[in-house]
């Protein structure tokens, strides 16, 4: 019982730390799995064993380690089953000739460089008993790996699955995955037999026979299972038991043949019929326990064997750097040259090279096999773990540098408009040579945010100016390697959300639907992605809906607070009280640039609607100290036609509590527009004594404005066009 308690405590610590470090890595735009691998290393001799050796020995006694090994092996079996299950055949259809050439060269070049590197490393860091042939084959295979799951996640998060680069990368990675596992199987067969002898050849032949059996008899049986699922409409516990038994049995067969457990599990997943419902339900039912419970145990077990302290001399660190450089050069250069030969331009070829250089968890699995078979030493294992972490870590920033999101946005294949929409769009008269006036509207739930879209169109649509409203729907993916994270599933979610937005837009305003252009994207950080898209689309205003953060009472906290604080564009937050019309507008004024934006947006609404009226309320504590409108606002008001100026009323009231005066004035008003100001209990900062009092007590709908730069023109071009039309 004592050892069981220790193992359970170890699992508790492992899961907690892996989640914590994984989330921290997500914040720096890195795959969750990298954080989880680092968490495992932190629990090993590289950190915990170094700073607290006594505690490390108590937490991970030698008699408990075999139990972690068993759990990690079970986790690997079912993880590899998931990898095979989610290996969609559609990835092997697009640009297949280009992908086969590119992926095979991206394997051949690093494999050759790895075998040459083996000549240098073999006398220095190998185990004496391992034959050179097995050592060289394994090192070449380790250098050739591309982590398909991590690469697919990066492609999805960067919305590359709808670009030529993304589809080509997925196809290359899928071909690479299949080929690399075959190479690794040969390397394992040779390693277990010591050389390429009769026994190793027999192992390879038996493996090929088993693969043929699975793709014929096994696939026939699984198709019958798929048809049964279609009739039943669900996976029963008995069916799940049969499938899981098949996974374990297949793993045992490949282990008996002489390759490894993981190949049998991967093979069963690969031959499973790709019935959409069957794959989804099977993946969803399997992945949570595997990814949350079992895989972190594998990372911890790997971390216990990773000893960075073994690199205790400049020469060894130099060898580690050499391993890293060979790994990067082999994958990147091989992919780049092959892509260029196939006619791909330099930028896309370079981006493809960095994507194929991703190694991640797949590499860690391979390295553990090598260490288990004693093909590589603990020292070389540590070097290769560092290589796997660095190559995966560098993918996202180098991809962004090589192929920034503004270019991805241009290359995304959007759904084509029908003829009527195109003709409608063609009739829009662009009255200015400038870019159209654009409002970006993040929409969390299309079914409940009609009021937000109504306000956006009221501010935007103008007879004198070409305008666009972009409803923005950002889909957050759950976890790394989750089934919903695969490019095919992500694309399905994008299409579904796109359809929901288009239906909302058409019901809302069919006549002007061509001016409302939805944007749907995948993201792992809503605030950061919103700001990035606003920058790429050159939005004049971000219009947000109010929401209450989960861990704050402040309505301007959470994602809204992040966007308010960091967006390099004007921002407005809308608190909708359910008013169906915008006829009367109140603008409390306290003389700051955020109040100026509030007035300017009110004037824009005034110009866009002839029945609208605006009251500018100056609240003072002493009637002898009157706050003047800024020069910019006064100039804009002077340029308005007299028929518009007649609907503006400026009123000054004296009050000890400015917020109460504004709340009282909001009675009977359709919309109050207030700048972020301490006077109204609204600040850009989301912490402190002042929070969002006006947002709580205001009796009308409320629009809170935050100005980024006074040079942003919300009215200038409209007024210029009006004057030019009058002059003509």
Short mmCIF file of C-alpha atoms in Angstrom, two decimals, residues 77-78 81 242-252 261 264-266 268-269 272:
data_model
loop_
_atom_site.label_atom_id
_atom_site.label_comp_id
_atom_site.label_asym_id
_atom_site.label_seq_id
_atom_site.Cartn_x
_atom_site.Cartn_y
_atom_site.Cartn_z
CA UNK A 77 0.01 2.94 -26.80
CA UNK A 78 -3.28 4.82 -26.73
CA UNK A 81 -3.66 4.89 -31.53
CA UNK A 242 -13.58 -4.50 -28.30
CA UNK A 243 -11.72 -1.55 -29.83
CA UNK A 244 -9.45 -1.07 -26.81
CA UNK A 245 -8.77 -4.81 -26.73
CA UNK A 246 -7.83 -4.57 -30.40
CA UNK A 247 -5.42 -1.71 -29.64
CA UNK A 248 -3.65 -3.70 -26.93
CA UNK A 249 -3.64 -6.91 -28.99
CA UNK A 250 -2.16 -5.14 -32.01
CA UNK A 251 0.50 -3.55 -29.79
CA UNK A 252 1.40 -6.95 -28.34
CA UNK A 261 4.33 -1.78 -28.95
CA UNK A 264 0.68 -1.94 -33.47
CA UNK A 265 -1.43 0.75 -31.76
CA UNK A 266 -0.64 3.29 -34.49
CA UNK A 268 -4.86 -0.08 -35.77
CA UNK A 269 -5.72 3.63 -35.60
CA UNK A 272 -9.75 2.34 -38.68
#
